[in-house]
Amino acid sequence: MCVANALKVATGLAKGPRASAELITQAIGMAMHKAGISTASQVLLFLTSEFAAEPQLAIKAAAKAASSTQVMGCSASGIYTEDDWVLDGAAAAVMVFSEQVFSTRSQNVEDSKYLLTLAAPNAINSQWLHSTAMRFGAVSGDATGRGPFSVWQNGKGITQGYCELATQYGQLAIAPSHGIKFLSSPRKVTASLNNELISVANIAALTSLQSAYKSQNGLAEHSADLPYHLLMVAYAKTASALSQGDYQLATVVIDHETTHTLSLSQLIPQGYWLRWAIRDIDSAQDDIANTAQHLSQQLSNAPEFALFFSCMGRGPYFYNGEDADLAQLTKRFPRLPIIGFYGNGQIASMLGENTLLQYSAVLALFSSQEL
């Protein structure tokens, strides 16, 4: 894909019966042919978990095929480009660039407004997550979240377990897509302790959730159990922030019938505001379409490529065997190079600070600046 500033970028995806260097060479060859280049300045390389235990051979194969040592990426349970997605079996997804788009130099990382961040689950900590730069990216790993994890940059694995890449190309527009349907209006948290939500608007937390869910769905008071695997809690410091979509998300870990309290995946302090919500297919489709439209309007020119990081619980497992999110993006941006993977968490800036998201997707659109 050729643009005014001579950047050429394209993707390639190859899959096979086993992890091999040949798959990497094939994916790189496809991408470079589409981009119309014989060497690449940089390569984003995402591999399925079949490569995770010993990724170095794959990284070396990518560097050799692209004639570049600037290979960065990670392993994941599933990967995709604009052409296809893979969740079962060995596969490699690559994006090649004719010019430098990302930098690993310390000074550039320190000065960058945005940092593409890829991390293993065991490398997540608040020290680097809550930096002054706006981070976007995802957490690598397999479907269980407990298997081998690999992250690499500059053509080699990273012992610290995460990489941070300064963006140094044109304009960038980033936003998360939560894809939830609200079950209630904003309500104030009136009592909480650690990760236990005690009461909301002076009503027992479990009672409040049950009432919101059953009222929204027209169910009787003593109807079936709640679908906890789909229920979410959107929360923020103020009711207005919630209404404006500037919130964080938590999941319900377990309910306590005796006390009518809820254990959540995140602490929601007393005095915060929340809205009960549920993951919903139609809402998710509307949200990703609106997110793509909103981000494209922030750019001076049409996007030239995109990075898209989706949750394992947001992709084909959520959409009954199809990645409807990816289909929405390819419909909205025909022929736009897109690459990403299904992760165990997504990273984006929410409420003014970098946040580890659940059951969400993060879209980043890149465009050249207007001359």
mmCIF file of C-alpha atoms in Angstrom:
data_model
loop_
_atom_site.group_PDB
_atom_site.id
_atom_site.type_symbol
_atom_site.label_atom_id
_atom_site.label_comp_id
_atom_site.label_asym_id
_atom_site.label_seq_id
_atom_site.Cartn_x
_atom_site.Cartn_y
_atom_site.Cartn_z
ATOM 1 C CA MET A 1 0.000 0.000 0.000
ATOM 2 C CA CYS A 2 1.760 3.173 -1.166
ATOM 3 C CA VAL A 3 1.046 6.570 0.369
ATOM 4 C CA ALA A 4 2.271 10.117 -0.104
ATOM 5 C CA ASN A 5 5.169 9.831 2.316
ATOM 6 C CA ALA A 6 6.342 6.594 0.652
ATOM 7 C CA LEU A 7 5.339 4.305 3.517
ATOM 8 C CA LYS A 8 4.379 0.875 2.257
ATOM 9 C CA VAL A 9 2.662 -1.551 4.612
ATOM 10 C CA ALA A 10 0.925 -4.886 4.138
ATOM 11 C CA THR A 11 0.036 -8.064 6.009
ATOM 12 C CA GLY A 12 0.472 -11.765 5.467
ATOM 13 C CA LEU A 13 -0.970 -14.805 7.227
ATOM 14 C CA ALA A 14 0.106 -18.427 6.918
ATOM 15 C CA LYS A 15 -1.144 -21.518 8.760
ATOM 16 C CA GLY A 16 -0.164 -25.169 8.745
ATOM 17 C CA PRO A 17 -0.202 -28.480 10.616
ATOM 18 C CA ARG A 18 2.736 -27.562 12.862
ATOM 19 C CA ALA A 19 4.917 -24.655 13.972
ATOM 20 C CA SER A 20 7.743 -24.193 11.482
ATOM 21 C CA ALA A 21 10.070 -21.588 10.013
ATOM 22 C CA GLU A 22 8.454 -22.231 6.631
ATOM 23 C CA LEU A 23 5.187 -20.695 7.849
ATOM 24 C CA ILE A 24 7.017 -17.528 8.826
ATOM 25 C CA THR A 25 8.785 -17.307 5.475
ATOM 26 C CA GLN A 26 5.485 -17.806 3.682
ATOM 27 C CA ALA A 27 3.695 -15.085 5.675
ATOM 28 C CA ILE A 28 6.562 -12.618 5.183
ATOM 29 C CA GLY A 29 6.680 -13.370 1.463
ATOM 30 C CA MET A 30 2.958 -12.727 1.095
ATOM 31 C CA ALA A 31 3.172 -9.415 2.946
ATOM 32 C CA MET A 32 6.211 -8.120 1.069
ATOM 33 C CA HIS A 33 4.657 -9.061 -2.265
ATOM 34 C CA LYS A 34 1.477 -7.156 -1.384
ATOM 35 C CA ALA A 35 3.516 -4.153 -0.201
ATOM 36 C CA GLY A 36 5.717 -4.217 -3.299
ATOM 37 C CA ILE A 37 8.996 -4.271 -1.359
ATOM 38 C CA SER A 38 12.006 -6.590 -1.326
ATOM 39 C CA THR A 39 13.196 -5.674 2.172
ATOM 40 C CA ALA A 40 11.296 -4.491 5.230
ATOM 41 C CA SER A 41 12.392 -1.828 7.684
ATOM 42 C CA GLN A 42 10.278 -3.365 10.464
ATOM 43 C CA VAL A 43 8.093 -6.417 11.042
ATOM 44 C CA LEU A 44 5.239 -7.005 13.461
ATOM 45 C CA LEU A 45 5.080 -10.760 14.043
ATOM 46 C CA PHE A 46 2.277 -12.483 15.944
ATOM 47 C CA LEU A 47 2.418 -16.255 16.400
ATOM 48 C CA THR A 48 -0.047 -18.776 17.759
ATOM 49 C CA SER A 49 0.805 -20.505 21.033
ATOM 50 C CA GLU A 50 2.242 -23.502 19.161
ATOM 51 C CA PHE A 51 5.363 -21.337 18.676
ATOM 52 C CA ALA A 52 5.477 -19.999 22.248
ATOM 53 C CA ALA A 53 7.846 -22.520 23.836
ATOM 54 C CA GLU A 54 10.633 -21.912 21.298
ATOM 55 C CA PRO A 55 9.917 -18.762 19.278
ATOM 56 C CA GLN A 56 13.507 -17.862 18.424
ATOM 57 C CA LEU A 57 13.626 -19.966 15.254
ATOM 58 C CA ALA A 58 10.492 -18.225 14.016
ATOM 59 C CA ILE A 59 11.909 -14.785 14.875
ATOM 60 C CA LYS A 60 15.160 -15.580 13.022
ATOM 61 C CA ALA A 61 13.169 -16.810 10.032
ATOM 62 C CA ALA A 62 11.211 -13.552 9.967
ATOM 63 C CA ALA A 63 14.379 -11.462 10.206
ATOM 64 C CA LYS A 64 16.002 -13.405 7.367
ATOM 65 C CA ALA A 65 12.943 -13.305 5.082
ATOM 66 C CA ALA A 66 12.418 -9.571 5.648
ATOM 67 C CA SER A 67 16.139 -8.672 5.714
ATOM 68 C CA SER A 68 15.500 -6.798 8.953
ATOM 69 C CA THR A 69 16.457 -7.251 12.599
ATOM 70 C CA GLN A 70 13.555 -5.043 13.651
ATOM 71 C CA VAL A 71 11.123 -7.864 14.434
ATOM 72 C CA MET A 72 8.662 -7.287 17.269
ATOM 73 C CA GLY A 73 5.582 -9.096 18.532
ATOM 74 C CA CYS A 74 4.389 -11.925 20.754
ATOM 75 C CA SER A 75 2.629 -15.283 20.883
ATOM 76 C CA ALA A 76 -1.105 -15.593 21.484
ATOM 77 C CA SER A 77 -3.937 -18.083 21.478
ATOM 78 C CA GLY A 78 -5.210 -16.737 18.184
ATOM 79 C CA ILE A 79 -4.105 -14.239 15.528
ATOM 80 C CA TYR A 80 -5.591 -12.434 12.560
ATOM 81 C CA THR A 81 -5.172 -10.010 9.696
ATOM 82 C CA GLU A 82 -7.802 -8.336 7.540
ATOM 83 C CA ASP A 83 -7.890 -11.510 5.435
ATOM 84 C CA ASP A 84 -8.519 -14.227 8.039
ATOM 85 C CA TRP A 85 -8.277 -15.336 11.670
ATOM 86 C CA VAL A 86 -6.817 -18.494 13.245
ATOM 87 C CA LEU A 87 -7.618 -19.933 16.689
ATOM 88 C CA ASP A 88 -6.769 -23.602 16.258
ATOM 89 C CA GLY A 89 -3.393 -24.729 14.943
ATOM 90 C CA ALA A 90 -0.038 -23.234 14.075
ATOM 91 C CA ALA A 91 -0.137 -19.890 12.283
ATOM 92 C CA ALA A 92 1.814 -16.667 11.795
ATOM 93 C CA ALA A 93 0.493 -13.170 11.099
ATOM 94 C CA VAL A 94 2.879 -10.436 9.991
ATOM 95 C CA MET A 95 2.748 -6.768 9.067
ATOM 96 C CA VAL A 96 5.722 -5.377 7.171
ATOM 97 C CA PHE A 97 6.725 -1.706 6.924
ATOM 98 C CA SER A 98 8.984 -0.047 4.387
ATOM 99 C CA GLU A 99 9.869 2.706 6.883
ATOM 100 C CA GLN A 100 10.423 2.952 10.643
ATOM 101 C CA VAL A 101 7.035 3.231 12.385
ATOM 102 C CA PHE A 102 8.012 2.151 15.908
ATOM 103 C CA SER A 103 11.111 2.781 17.998
ATOM 104 C CA THR A 104 12.624 0.891 20.934
ATOM 105 C CA ARG A 105 15.247 3.548 21.697
ATOM 106 C CA SER A 106 15.043 4.619 25.339
ATOM 107 C CA GLN A 107 14.863 8.344 24.553
ATOM 108 C CA ASN A 108 12.051 7.847 22.044
ATOM 109 C CA VAL A 109 10.136 5.632 24.467
ATOM 110 C CA GLU A 110 10.490 8.207 27.234
ATOM 111 C CA ASP A 111 9.312 11.063 24.989
ATOM 112 C CA SER A 112 6.520 9.250 23.149
ATOM 113 C CA LYS A 113 2.884 10.192 23.687
ATOM 114 C CA TYR A 114 1.734 6.689 22.716
ATOM 115 C CA LEU A 115 3.387 3.342 23.478
ATOM 116 C CA LEU A 116 2.423 0.118 21.775
ATOM 117 C CA THR A 117 2.697 -2.363 24.651
ATOM 118 C CA LEU A 118 2.711 -6.160 24.458
ATOM 119 C CA ALA A 119 3.057 -8.119 27.690
ATOM 120 C CA ALA A 120 2.944 -11.595 29.173
ATOM 121 C CA PRO A 121 0.451 -12.033 32.060
ATOM 122 C CA ASN A 122 3.214 -12.530 34.619
ATOM 123 C CA ALA A 123 4.835 -9.229 33.582
ATOM 124 C CA ILE A 124 1.845 -6.997 34.375
ATOM 125 C CA ASN A 125 2.554 -4.550 37.176
ATOM 126 C CA SER A 126 1.500 -1.023 38.056
ATOM 127 C CA GLN A 127 5.046 0.353 37.921
ATOM 128 C CA TRP A 128 5.243 0.375 34.136
ATOM 129 C CA LEU A 129 1.549 0.133 33.294
ATOM 130 C CA HIS A 130 0.742 3.506 34.839
ATOM 131 C CA SER A 131 3.302 5.568 32.943
ATOM 132 C CA THR A 132 2.742 9.090 31.657
ATOM 133 C CA ALA A 133 2.488 7.875 28.062
ATOM 134 C CA MET A 134 -0.791 6.484 26.768
ATOM 135 C CA ARG A 135 -0.357 2.749 26.312
ATOM 136 C CA PHE A 136 -2.304 0.540 23.924
ATOM 137 C CA GLY A 137 -1.922 -3.138 23.165
ATOM 138 C CA ALA A 138 -2.714 -6.453 24.786
ATOM 139 C CA VAL A 139 -1.587 -9.348 26.960
ATOM 140 C CA SER A 140 -0.207 -12.415 25.201
ATOM 141 C CA GLY A 141 -0.742 -16.032 26.159
ATOM 142 C CA ASP A 142 -2.763 -19.122 25.412
ATOM 143 C CA ALA A 143 -6.466 -19.806 25.964
ATOM 144 C CA THR A 144 -5.963 -20.842 29.599
ATOM 145 C CA GLY A 145 -3.807 -17.875 30.564
ATOM 146 C CA ARG A 146 -1.336 -20.297 32.151
ATOM 147 C CA GLY A 147 0.712 -21.630 29.251
ATOM 148 C CA PRO A 148 4.042 -20.449 27.828
ATOM 149 C CA PHE A 149 4.251 -16.793 26.882
ATOM 150 C CA SER A 150 6.724 -15.089 24.598
ATOM 151 C CA VAL A 151 7.296 -11.433 23.764
ATOM 152 C CA TRP A 152 10.029 -10.129 21.480
ATOM 153 C CA GLN A 153 11.537 -6.963 20.014
ATOM 154 C CA ASN A 154 14.713 -6.186 18.057
ATOM 155 C CA GLY A 155 14.648 -9.756 16.794
ATOM 156 C CA LYS A 156 14.975 -11.491 20.167
ATOM 157 C CA GLY A 157 12.942 -12.515 23.191
ATOM 158 C CA ILE A 158 12.536 -10.143 26.139
ATOM 159 C CA THR A 159 13.321 -11.447 29.609
ATOM 160 C CA GLN A 160 11.324 -8.686 31.309
ATOM 161 C CA GLY A 161 8.168 -10.095 29.709
ATOM 162 C CA TYR A 162 6.894 -6.962 27.964
ATOM 163 C CA CYS A 163 7.898 -4.577 25.211
ATOM 164 C CA GLU A 164 7.050 -0.917 24.735
ATOM 165 C CA LEU A 165 7.352 0.633 21.316
ATOM 166 C CA ALA A 166 7.254 4.372 20.703
ATOM 167 C CA THR A 167 5.056 5.398 17.787
ATOM 168 C CA GLN A 168 6.813 7.746 15.392
ATOM 169 C CA TYR A 169 4.570 7.902 12.357
ATOM 170 C CA GLY A 170 1.927 10.439 11.411
ATOM 171 C CA GLN A 171 -1.318 10.559 13.339
ATOM 172 C CA LEU A 172 -2.729 7.941 15.669
ATOM 173 C CA ALA A 173 -6.285 7.542 16.968
ATOM 174 C CA ILE A 174 -6.980 4.905 19.648
ATOM 175 C CA ALA A 175 -10.062 3.801 21.553
ATOM 176 C CA PRO A 176 -11.377 0.707 23.335
ATOM 177 C CA SER A 177 -14.667 -0.943 22.418
ATOM 178 C CA HIS A 178 -16.496 -2.618 25.292
ATOM 179 C CA GLY A 179 -19.569 -3.902 23.498
ATOM 180 C CA ILE A 180 -21.870 -3.903 26.513
ATOM 181 C CA LYS A 181 -25.544 -3.193 27.000
ATOM 182 C CA PHE A 182 -26.450 -1.214 30.100
ATOM 183 C CA LEU A 183 -29.044 -2.696 32.439
ATOM 184 C CA SER A 184 -29.391 0.299 34.736
ATOM 185 C CA SER A 185 -28.889 4.034 35.113
ATOM 186 C CA PRO A 186 -25.860 5.311 37.101
ATOM 187 C CA ARG A 187 -26.052 4.377 40.776
ATOM 188 C CA LYS A 188 -23.796 5.346 43.664
ATOM 189 C CA VAL A 189 -21.720 2.747 45.527
ATOM 190 C CA THR A 190 -22.733 3.193 49.151
ATOM 191 C CA ALA A 191 -20.618 0.433 50.706
ATOM 192 C CA SER A 192 -17.654 -1.681 49.582
ATOM 193 C CA LEU A 193 -14.713 -3.462 51.185
ATOM 194 C CA ASN A 194 -11.695 -4.525 49.147
ATOM 195 C CA ASN A 195 -13.146 -6.307 46.081
ATOM 196 C CA GLU A 196 -16.488 -6.972 47.741
ATOM 197 C CA LEU A 197 -19.366 -4.783 46.652
ATOM 198 C CA ILE A 198 -21.767 -4.473 49.585
ATOM 199 C CA SER A 199 -24.465 -2.000 48.604
ATOM 200 C CA VAL A 200 -25.504 0.226 45.727
ATOM 201 C CA ALA A 201 -27.826 3.179 46.354
ATOM 202 C CA ASN A 202 -28.301 1.696 49.853
ATOM 203 C CA ILE A 203 -29.602 -1.571 48.368
ATOM 204 C CA ALA A 204 -27.720 -4.857 48.777
ATOM 205 C CA ALA A 205 -25.454 -5.306 45.762
ATOM 206 C CA LEU A 206 -26.823 -8.703 44.717
ATOM 207 C CA THR A 207 -30.411 -7.488 45.078
ATOM 208 C CA SER A 208 -29.615 -4.421 42.969
ATOM 209 C CA LEU A 209 -28.075 -6.518 40.205
ATOM 210 C CA GLN A 210 -30.907 -9.048 40.199
ATOM 211 C CA SER A 211 -33.496 -6.287 40.002
ATOM 212 C CA ALA A 212 -31.710 -4.509 37.129
ATOM 213 C CA TYR A 213 -31.250 -7.681 35.079
ATOM 214 C CA LYS A 214 -34.763 -9.000 35.535
ATOM 215 C CA SER A 215 -36.381 -5.618 34.980
ATOM 216 C CA GLN A 216 -34.438 -5.060 31.758
ATOM 217 C CA ASN A 217 -35.382 -8.489 30.454
ATOM 218 C CA GLY A 218 -38.980 -8.527 31.683
ATOM 219 C CA LEU A 219 -38.397 -11.508 33.958
ATOM 220 C CA ALA A 220 -40.316 -12.478 37.052
ATOM 221 C CA GLU A 221 -38.791 -11.886 40.478
ATOM 222 C CA HIS A 222 -38.049 -15.582 41.052
ATOM 223 C CA SER A 223 -36.873 -16.431 37.517
ATOM 224 C CA ALA A 224 -33.744 -18.289 36.437
ATOM 225 C CA ASP A 225 -30.208 -17.633 37.715
ATOM 226 C CA LEU A 226 -28.233 -14.711 36.370
ATOM 227 C CA PRO A 227 -25.810 -15.271 33.452
ATOM 228 C CA TYR A 228 -22.716 -14.249 35.418
ATOM 229 C CA HIS A 229 -20.367 -15.103 32.544
ATOM 230 C CA LEU A 230 -21.926 -12.208 30.609
ATOM 231 C CA LEU A 231 -22.584 -9.670 33.358
ATOM 232 C CA MET A 232 -20.312 -6.659 33.815
ATOM 233 C CA VAL A 233 -20.007 -3.638 36.075
ATOM 234 C CA ALA A 234 -19.132 -0.271 34.487
ATOM 235 C CA TYR A 235 -17.787 2.172 37.057
ATOM 236 C CA ALA A 236 -16.313 5.661 37.327
ATOM 237 C CA LYS A 237 -15.715 8.412 39.858
ATOM 238 C CA THR A 238 -18.744 10.397 38.695
ATOM 239 C CA ALA A 239 -22.139 9.734 37.165
ATOM 240 C CA SER A 240 -21.358 12.111 34.295
ATOM 241 C CA ALA A 241 -18.219 10.154 33.382
ATOM 242 C CA LEU A 242 -20.324 6.998 33.145
ATOM 243 C CA SER A 243 -22.860 8.714 30.929
ATOM 244 C CA GLN A 244 -20.077 9.972 28.654
ATOM 245 C CA GLY A 245 -18.596 6.483 28.254
ATOM 246 C CA ASP A 246 -15.439 7.183 30.269
ATOM 247 C CA TYR A 247 -15.454 4.186 32.602
ATOM 248 C CA GLN A 248 -13.684 1.012 33.644
ATOM 249 C CA LEU A 249 -15.124 -2.503 33.736
ATOM 250 C CA ALA A 250 -15.221 -5.270 36.321
ATOM 251 C CA THR A 251 -16.662 -8.771 36.231
ATOM 252 C CA VAL A 252 -18.674 -10.568 38.892
ATOM 253 C CA VAL A 253 -16.509 -13.316 40.401
ATOM 254 C CA ILE A 254 -19.070 -14.806 42.784
ATOM 255 C CA ASP A 255 -22.263 -13.863 44.604
ATOM 256 C CA HIS A 256 -22.901 -14.394 48.301
ATOM 257 C CA GLU A 257 -26.487 -15.438 48.917
ATOM 258 C CA THR A 258 -26.245 -15.119 52.686
ATOM 259 C CA THR A 259 -25.058 -11.494 52.677
ATOM 260 C CA HIS A 260 -26.383 -10.484 49.230
ATOM 261 C CA THR A 261 -22.974 -9.044 48.356
ATOM 262 C CA LEU A 262 -20.819 -9.560 45.268
ATOM 263 C CA SER A 263 -17.123 -10.312 44.858
ATOM 264 C CA LEU A 264 -15.783 -8.424 41.826
ATOM 265 C CA SER A 265 -12.618 -8.652 39.761
ATOM 266 C CA GLN A 266 -11.800 -5.031 40.626
ATOM 267 C CA LEU A 267 -12.114 -2.774 43.656
ATOM 268 C CA ILE A 268 -14.872 -0.163 43.294
ATOM 269 C CA PRO A 269 -14.449 2.362 46.115
ATOM 270 C CA GLN A 270 -17.342 3.693 48.119
ATOM 271 C CA GLY A 271 -18.594 6.925 46.570
ATOM 272 C CA TYR A 272 -17.942 5.817 42.975
ATOM 273 C CA TRP A 273 -20.786 5.332 40.521
ATOM 274 C CA LEU A 274 -21.677 2.202 38.584
ATOM 275 C CA ARG A 275 -24.021 0.852 35.951
ATOM 276 C CA TRP A 276 -24.951 -2.815 35.707
ATOM 277 C CA ALA A 277 -24.287 -4.134 32.212
ATOM 278 C CA ILE A 278 -24.205 -7.287 30.112
ATOM 279 C CA ARG A 279 -22.073 -8.363 27.164
ATOM 280 C CA ASP A 280 -24.370 -8.342 24.163
ATOM 281 C CA ILE A 281 -23.723 -9.274 20.526
ATOM 282 C CA ASP A 282 -25.833 -6.531 18.942
ATOM 283 C CA SER A 283 -24.408 -3.885 21.273
ATOM 284 C CA ALA A 284 -20.868 -5.087 20.553
ATOM 285 C CA GLN A 285 -21.437 -4.784 16.801
ATOM 286 C CA ASP A 286 -22.831 -1.286 17.134
ATOM 287 C CA ASP A 287 -19.988 -0.278 19.443
ATOM 288 C CA ILE A 288 -17.143 -1.442 17.202
ATOM 289 C CA ALA A 289 -18.757 0.247 14.183
ATOM 290 C CA ASN A 290 -19.195 3.499 16.091
ATOM 291 C CA THR A 291 -15.644 3.289 17.461
ATOM 292 C CA ALA A 292 -14.195 2.853 13.973
ATOM 293 C CA GLN A 293 -16.242 5.762 12.640
ATOM 294 C CA HIS A 294 -15.298 8.043 15.537
ATOM 295 C CA LEU A 295 -11.575 7.278 15.254
ATOM 296 C CA SER A 296 -11.472 7.799 11.492
ATOM 297 C CA GLN A 297 -13.003 11.252 11.982
ATOM 298 C CA GLN A 298 -10.084 12.187 14.249
ATOM 299 C CA LEU A 299 -7.561 11.690 11.447
ATOM 300 C CA SER A 300 -6.618 14.276 8.805
ATOM 301 C CA ASN A 301 -6.328 11.558 6.165
ATOM 302 C CA ALA A 302 -7.782 8.104 5.670
ATOM 303 C CA PRO A 303 -6.127 5.423 7.848
ATOM 304 C CA GLU A 304 -3.244 3.541 6.233
ATOM 305 C CA PHE A 305 -3.093 0.601 8.616
ATOM 306 C CA ALA A 306 -4.628 -0.551 11.879
ATOM 307 C CA LEU A 307 -3.692 -2.552 14.953
ATOM 308 C CA PHE A 308 -6.609 -4.324 16.589
ATOM 309 C CA PHE A 309 -6.412 -6.259 19.854
ATOM 310 C CA SER A 310 -9.384 -8.380 20.864
ATOM 311 C CA CYS A 311 -10.257 -10.465 23.892
ATOM 312 C CA MET A 312 -10.597 -14.238 23.730
ATOM 313 C CA GLY A 313 -14.133 -13.679 25.007
ATOM 314 C CA ARG A 314 -14.895 -11.131 22.299
ATOM 315 C CA GLY A 315 -13.895 -12.964 19.114
ATOM 316 C CA PRO A 316 -15.337 -16.074 17.416
ATOM 317 C CA TYR A 317 -16.189 -17.689 20.768
ATOM 318 C CA PHE A 318 -18.543 -14.777 21.437
ATOM 319 C CA TYR A 319 -19.889 -14.463 17.896
ATOM 320 C CA ASN A 320 -20.772 -18.141 17.366
ATOM 321 C CA GLY A 321 -17.802 -19.086 15.220
ATOM 322 C CA GLU A 322 -17.242 -15.824 13.331
ATOM 323 C CA ASP A 323 -15.234 -12.736 14.197
ATOM 324 C CA ALA A 324 -17.954 -10.169 13.595
ATOM 325 C CA ASP A 325 -15.740 -7.368 14.945
ATOM 326 C CA LEU A 326 -13.099 -8.008 12.294
ATOM 327 C CA ALA A 327 -15.841 -8.240 9.654
ATOM 328 C CA GLN A 328 -17.129 -4.814 10.713
ATOM 329 C CA LEU A 329 -13.656 -3.300 10.347
ATOM 330 C CA THR A 330 -12.985 -4.809 6.919
ATOM 331 C CA LYS A 331 -16.394 -3.580 5.765
ATOM 332 C CA ARG A 332 -15.724 -0.076 7.095
ATOM 333 C CA PHE A 333 -12.124 0.022 5.771
ATOM 334 C CA PRO A 334 -11.877 -2.134 2.613
ATOM 335 C CA ARG A 335 -8.307 -3.307 1.857
ATOM 336 C CA LEU A 336 -6.913 -1.618 4.967
ATOM 337 C CA PRO A 337 -3.995 -3.654 6.418
ATOM 338 C CA ILE A 338 -5.066 -4.864 9.876
ATOM 339 C CA ILE A 339 -3.200 -7.097 12.307
ATOM 340 C CA GLY A 340 -3.768 -8.258 15.869
ATOM 341 C CA PHE A 341 -4.374 -11.144 18.225
ATOM 342 C CA TYR A 342 -6.806 -12.520 20.787
ATOM 343 C CA GLY A 343 -5.351 -11.797 24.204
ATOM 344 C CA ASN A 344 -5.874 -12.340 27.912
ATOM 345 C CA GLY A 345 -6.481 -8.631 28.459
ATOM 346 C CA GLN A 346 -6.314 -5.406 26.490
ATOM 347 C CA ILE A 347 -4.426 -2.234 27.358
ATOM 348 C CA ALA A 348 -5.834 1.252 26.777
ATOM 349 C CA SER A 349 -6.151 4.603 28.500
ATOM 350 C CA MET A 350 -9.370 4.973 30.495
ATOM 351 C CA LEU A 351 -10.284 7.697 32.975
ATOM 352 C CA GLY A 352 -6.942 9.326 32.219
ATOM 353 C CA GLU A 353 -4.787 6.351 33.139
ATOM 354 C CA ASN A 354 -3.566 3.168 31.485
ATOM 355 C CA THR A 355 -5.893 0.299 32.261
ATOM 356 C CA LEU A 356 -5.967 -3.457 31.793
ATOM 357 C CA LEU A 357 -9.341 -4.220 30.203
ATOM 358 C CA GLN A 358 -11.448 -7.378 30.123
ATOM 359 C CA TYR A 359 -13.784 -8.663 27.397
ATOM 360 C CA SER A 360 -12.950 -5.614 25.292
ATOM 361 C CA ALA A 361 -11.214 -4.707 22.055
ATOM 362 C CA VAL A 362 -8.749 -1.900 21.339
ATOM 363 C CA LEU A 363 -8.522 -0.310 17.900
ATOM 364 C CA ALA A 364 -5.629 1.914 16.756
ATOM 365 C CA LEU A 365 -5.756 3.659 13.386
ATOM 366 C CA PHE A 366 -2.587 5.120 11.848
ATOM 367 C CA SER A 367 -2.529 7.821 9.202
ATOM 368 C CA SER A 368 0.016 10.174 7.673
ATOM 369 C CA GLN A 369 -0.195 13.805 8.685
ATOM 370 C CA GLU A 370 -1.500 16.303 6.181
ATOM 371 C CA LEU A 371 1.309 17.933 4.216
#
